[in-house]
Short mmCIF file of C-alpha atoms in Angstrom, two decimals:
data_model
loop_
_atom_site.label_atom_id
_atom_site.label_comp_id
_atom_site.label_asym_id
_atom_site.label_seq_id
_atom_site.Cartn_x
_atom_site.Cartn_y
_atom_site.Cartn_z
CA MET A 1 32.07 -36.84 -47.66
CA VAL A 2 30.62 -33.33 -47.95
CA ASN A 3 26.82 -33.19 -48.24
CA SER A 4 26.47 -29.54 -49.18
CA MET A 5 28.49 -26.36 -49.58
CA VAL A 6 28.28 -22.69 -48.61
CA ALA A 7 30.18 -20.11 -50.66
CA ARG A 8 30.12 -16.33 -50.75
CA ASN A 9 31.17 -16.37 -54.41
CA GLU A 10 28.06 -18.34 -55.46
CA THR A 11 30.00 -21.52 -56.29
CA GLY A 12 28.21 -23.49 -53.57
CA ASN A 13 24.66 -24.56 -52.84
CA TYR A 14 23.94 -21.67 -50.45
CA LEU A 15 25.28 -18.17 -49.78
CA THR A 16 24.92 -18.21 -46.00
CA ILE A 17 25.69 -20.82 -43.37
CA MET A 18 22.36 -20.40 -41.60
CA ASP A 19 20.37 -20.92 -44.79
CA LEU A 20 22.09 -24.27 -45.24
CA VAL A 21 21.83 -25.23 -41.55
CA ASN A 22 18.09 -24.54 -41.67
CA ALA A 23 17.79 -26.70 -44.80
CA THR A 24 19.45 -29.75 -43.25
CA PRO A 25 17.26 -32.72 -42.29
CA ASN A 26 15.66 -32.64 -38.86
CA ASN A 27 16.76 -35.26 -36.33
CA SER A 28 19.14 -36.83 -38.80
CA LYS A 29 20.65 -40.15 -37.76
CA GLU A 30 23.54 -39.60 -40.16
CA LYS A 31 26.16 -36.87 -40.09
CA PHE A 32 25.47 -33.97 -42.42
CA VAL A 33 28.77 -32.39 -43.44
CA ILE A 34 28.76 -28.74 -44.54
CA HIS A 35 31.78 -27.28 -46.34
CA VAL A 36 32.03 -23.55 -45.67
CA LYS A 37 34.31 -22.24 -48.42
CA GLU A 38 36.83 -19.46 -48.04
CA GLY A 39 35.27 -16.07 -47.34
CA VAL A 40 33.99 -13.74 -44.62
CA TYR A 41 30.57 -14.69 -43.26
CA MET A 42 28.89 -11.94 -41.23
CA GLU A 43 26.33 -14.07 -39.43
CA TYR A 44 25.48 -15.94 -36.25
CA VAL A 45 25.35 -19.72 -36.45
CA GLN A 46 22.55 -20.97 -34.23
CA VAL A 47 21.76 -24.66 -34.40
CA ILE A 48 18.38 -25.55 -32.87
CA SER A 49 17.82 -28.78 -30.97
CA ASN A 50 16.35 -30.82 -33.84
CA LYS A 51 19.30 -30.07 -36.14
CA ILE A 52 21.63 -32.79 -34.95
CA ASN A 53 24.73 -34.47 -36.39
CA ILE A 54 25.80 -31.33 -38.28
CA VAL A 55 29.52 -30.91 -39.03
CA LEU A 56 30.98 -27.61 -40.28
CA ILE A 57 34.27 -27.71 -42.20
CA GLY A 58 36.07 -24.54 -43.25
CA ASP A 59 39.07 -23.94 -45.49
CA GLY A 60 41.36 -23.03 -42.62
CA ILE A 61 42.40 -20.22 -40.29
CA GLU A 62 42.33 -16.80 -42.00
CA LYS A 63 40.38 -18.31 -44.91
CA THR A 64 36.93 -19.21 -43.62
CA ILE A 65 35.95 -16.43 -41.20
CA ILE A 66 32.67 -16.17 -39.30
CA LYS A 67 32.22 -12.90 -37.44
CA GLY A 68 29.63 -10.55 -36.00
CA ASN A 69 29.19 -7.29 -34.12
CA ARG A 70 26.47 -8.00 -31.58
CA ASN A 71 27.17 -6.74 -28.09
CA ASN A 72 25.51 -6.31 -24.73
CA GLY A 73 25.75 -2.53 -25.03
CA ASP A 74 23.15 -2.68 -27.81
CA GLY A 75 20.74 -4.53 -25.56
CA ILE A 76 21.56 -8.02 -26.84
CA ALA A 77 22.04 -10.74 -24.25
CA THR A 78 25.66 -11.89 -24.07
CA TYR A 79 24.74 -15.49 -24.85
CA ASP A 80 23.25 -14.31 -28.16
CA THR A 81 26.47 -12.60 -29.31
CA ALA A 82 28.65 -15.63 -30.07
CA THR A 83 29.69 -16.67 -33.56
CA ILE A 84 32.41 -19.35 -33.81
CA ARG A 85 35.66 -17.96 -32.42
CA CYS A 86 39.37 -18.76 -32.74
CA LYS A 87 40.67 -15.22 -33.40
CA ILE A 88 39.72 -12.49 -30.94
CA ALA A 89 40.25 -9.16 -32.67
CA PRO A 90 38.24 -6.07 -33.63
CA SER A 91 37.04 -5.60 -37.18
CA GLU A 92 38.94 -3.05 -39.24
CA GLU A 93 36.17 -0.44 -38.95
CA LEU A 94 36.31 -0.67 -35.14
CA ARG A 95 40.08 -0.43 -34.73
CA PRO A 96 40.16 3.40 -34.70
CA VAL A 97 37.79 3.49 -31.71
CA GLN A 98 38.83 0.32 -29.88
CA SER A 99 40.30 2.29 -26.98
CA SER A 100 36.96 3.97 -26.26
CA VAL A 101 35.43 0.89 -24.65
CA LYS A 102 36.82 -1.92 -22.53
CA THR A 103 36.62 -5.43 -23.94
CA TYR A 104 36.93 -8.72 -22.08
CA LEU A 105 37.21 -12.40 -22.94
CA GLY A 106 34.06 -13.20 -21.01
CA ARG A 107 32.21 -12.97 -17.72
CA PRO A 108 30.49 -15.62 -15.59
CA TRP A 109 26.73 -15.59 -15.66
CA MET A 110 25.38 -18.66 -13.87
CA ASN A 111 26.58 -21.75 -12.02
CA PHE A 112 29.07 -23.91 -13.89
CA SER A 113 30.08 -21.06 -16.23
CA THR A 114 32.91 -22.60 -18.26
CA THR A 115 35.04 -20.96 -20.93
CA VAL A 116 38.35 -22.28 -22.25
CA ILE A 117 40.41 -20.32 -24.77
CA MET A 118 43.26 -22.29 -26.28
CA SER A 119 45.44 -21.99 -29.36
CA SER A 120 43.74 -18.70 -30.23
CA PHE A 121 44.95 -15.24 -31.23
CA ILE A 122 44.08 -12.54 -28.67
CA ASP A 123 44.55 -8.99 -29.93
CA ASP A 124 45.56 -5.97 -27.83
CA PHE A 125 42.04 -4.51 -27.56
CA VAL A 126 41.26 -7.02 -24.78
CA ASP A 127 41.73 -5.57 -21.29
CA PRO A 128 44.83 -7.05 -19.55
CA VAL A 129 42.68 -8.45 -16.71
CA GLY A 130 41.03 -10.62 -19.32
CA TRP A 131 37.77 -11.39 -17.55
CA LEU A 132 34.98 -9.30 -16.05
CA GLY A 133 32.93 -10.03 -12.94
CA TRP A 134 29.16 -10.07 -13.12
CA ASN A 135 27.32 -8.97 -9.97
CA GLY A 136 29.76 -10.77 -7.70
CA LYS A 137 29.49 -14.05 -9.58
CA GLU A 138 33.23 -14.17 -10.29
CA LYS A 139 33.41 -16.01 -6.94
CA LEU A 140 31.09 -18.82 -7.98
CA PRO A 141 32.61 -22.06 -6.67
CA THR A 142 31.64 -23.80 -9.89
CA LEU A 143 33.31 -21.25 -12.23
CA TYR A 144 35.99 -22.55 -14.62
CA TYR A 145 37.78 -20.11 -16.95
CA GLY A 146 41.03 -21.20 -18.55
CA GLU A 147 43.67 -20.15 -21.07
CA TYR A 148 46.25 -22.32 -22.81
CA MET A 149 48.79 -21.88 -25.61
CA ASN A 150 47.31 -18.69 -27.03
CA ASN A 151 49.23 -16.15 -29.07
CA GLY A 152 49.02 -12.44 -29.80
CA PRO A 153 49.68 -9.20 -27.90
CA ARG A 154 47.19 -9.84 -25.08
CA THR A 155 48.11 -13.39 -24.10
CA ASN A 156 50.33 -12.39 -21.17
CA THR A 157 48.42 -13.64 -18.11
CA ARG A 158 50.47 -11.74 -15.50
CA ASN A 159 47.70 -9.17 -14.94
CA ARG A 160 44.74 -11.51 -15.26
CA VAL A 161 42.01 -11.71 -12.60
CA TYR A 162 42.72 -13.48 -9.31
CA TRP A 163 39.67 -15.71 -9.13
CA PRO A 164 39.62 -19.19 -7.60
CA GLY A 165 38.06 -20.49 -10.79
CA TYR A 166 40.51 -18.86 -13.22
CA HIS A 167 43.30 -21.08 -14.54
CA VAL A 168 46.43 -20.60 -16.57
CA MET A 169 46.07 -24.16 -17.68
CA THR A 170 48.67 -26.88 -17.56
CA LYS A 171 48.86 -29.42 -20.36
CA SER A 172 46.99 -32.02 -18.31
CA GLU A 173 44.19 -29.53 -17.59
CA ALA A 174 43.96 -28.43 -21.22
CA ASP A 175 43.96 -32.01 -22.49
CA LYS A 176 40.47 -32.54 -21.06
CA PHE A 177 39.13 -29.98 -23.59
CA GLN A 178 41.00 -31.19 -26.66
CA VAL A 179 39.62 -33.05 -29.66
CA GLU A 180 40.06 -36.61 -28.47
CA PRO A 181 39.05 -36.46 -24.79
CA PHE A 182 36.31 -33.85 -25.27
CA ILE A 183 34.49 -35.01 -28.42
CA GLN A 184 36.15 -38.36 -29.19
CA GLY A 185 37.24 -36.95 -32.54
CA SER A 186 39.10 -40.04 -33.77
CA GLU A 187 35.83 -41.99 -33.78
CA TRP A 188 34.04 -39.80 -36.33
CA LEU A 189 36.13 -36.92 -37.73
CA PRO A 190 38.12 -39.07 -40.20
CA SER A 191 34.88 -39.87 -42.05
CA THR A 192 34.41 -36.14 -42.72
CA GLU A 193 37.89 -35.86 -44.28
CA VAL A 194 38.75 -33.09 -41.82
CA ILE A 195 42.47 -32.79 -41.13
CA MET A 196 42.67 -33.18 -37.38
CA SER A 197 45.02 -33.64 -34.48
CA SER A 198 43.77 -35.20 -31.28
CA PHE A 199 45.87 -32.77 -29.24
CA ILE A 200 47.09 -29.24 -30.00
CA ASP A 201 50.61 -30.14 -28.87
CA ASP A 202 50.76 -32.91 -31.50
CA PHE A 203 49.72 -30.44 -34.18
CA MET A 204 52.26 -27.84 -33.04
CA ASP A 205 55.03 -30.45 -33.12
#
């Protein structure tokens, strides 16, 4: 059951996702389900520690889009640049100048840096090496960066970095990060009426 709705066309309860997230109950013991209707949302979804049990449901890939343009070059810390990502591509206004700056999937910052990109579209503006070192920390023994079942012009991993912690993931490695093993989705997602598959491979089949 949906508790509240965000819509850019003013058919929902709020116009922005963050306005609704901020309005949710603090320390809720029940799940609060937010339906984010079709549209492009230029914002950064930041959920503070007392906003728990929040579930975001969109209208599907290419329909509900959350994007932003923050970057480290503007003096913003990398960890403050994330939105919610499943398509990695430049905005239309940046396409004409995309070759003027190198872009990477990520770079390790501290111990246990972990990033997994799976079942995502990776556009050709991403550098073929994929990942960027950060002051020698690409050799962190705890680093784990992985890619699995992505699509798009920059998914070829032949020229990716040669780091001990970088993985072109096998199915068994990727399974650890999928809906059922990672967040036990079958225990709570059905109550939100979200269409789900416990594993990407099941969905693709």
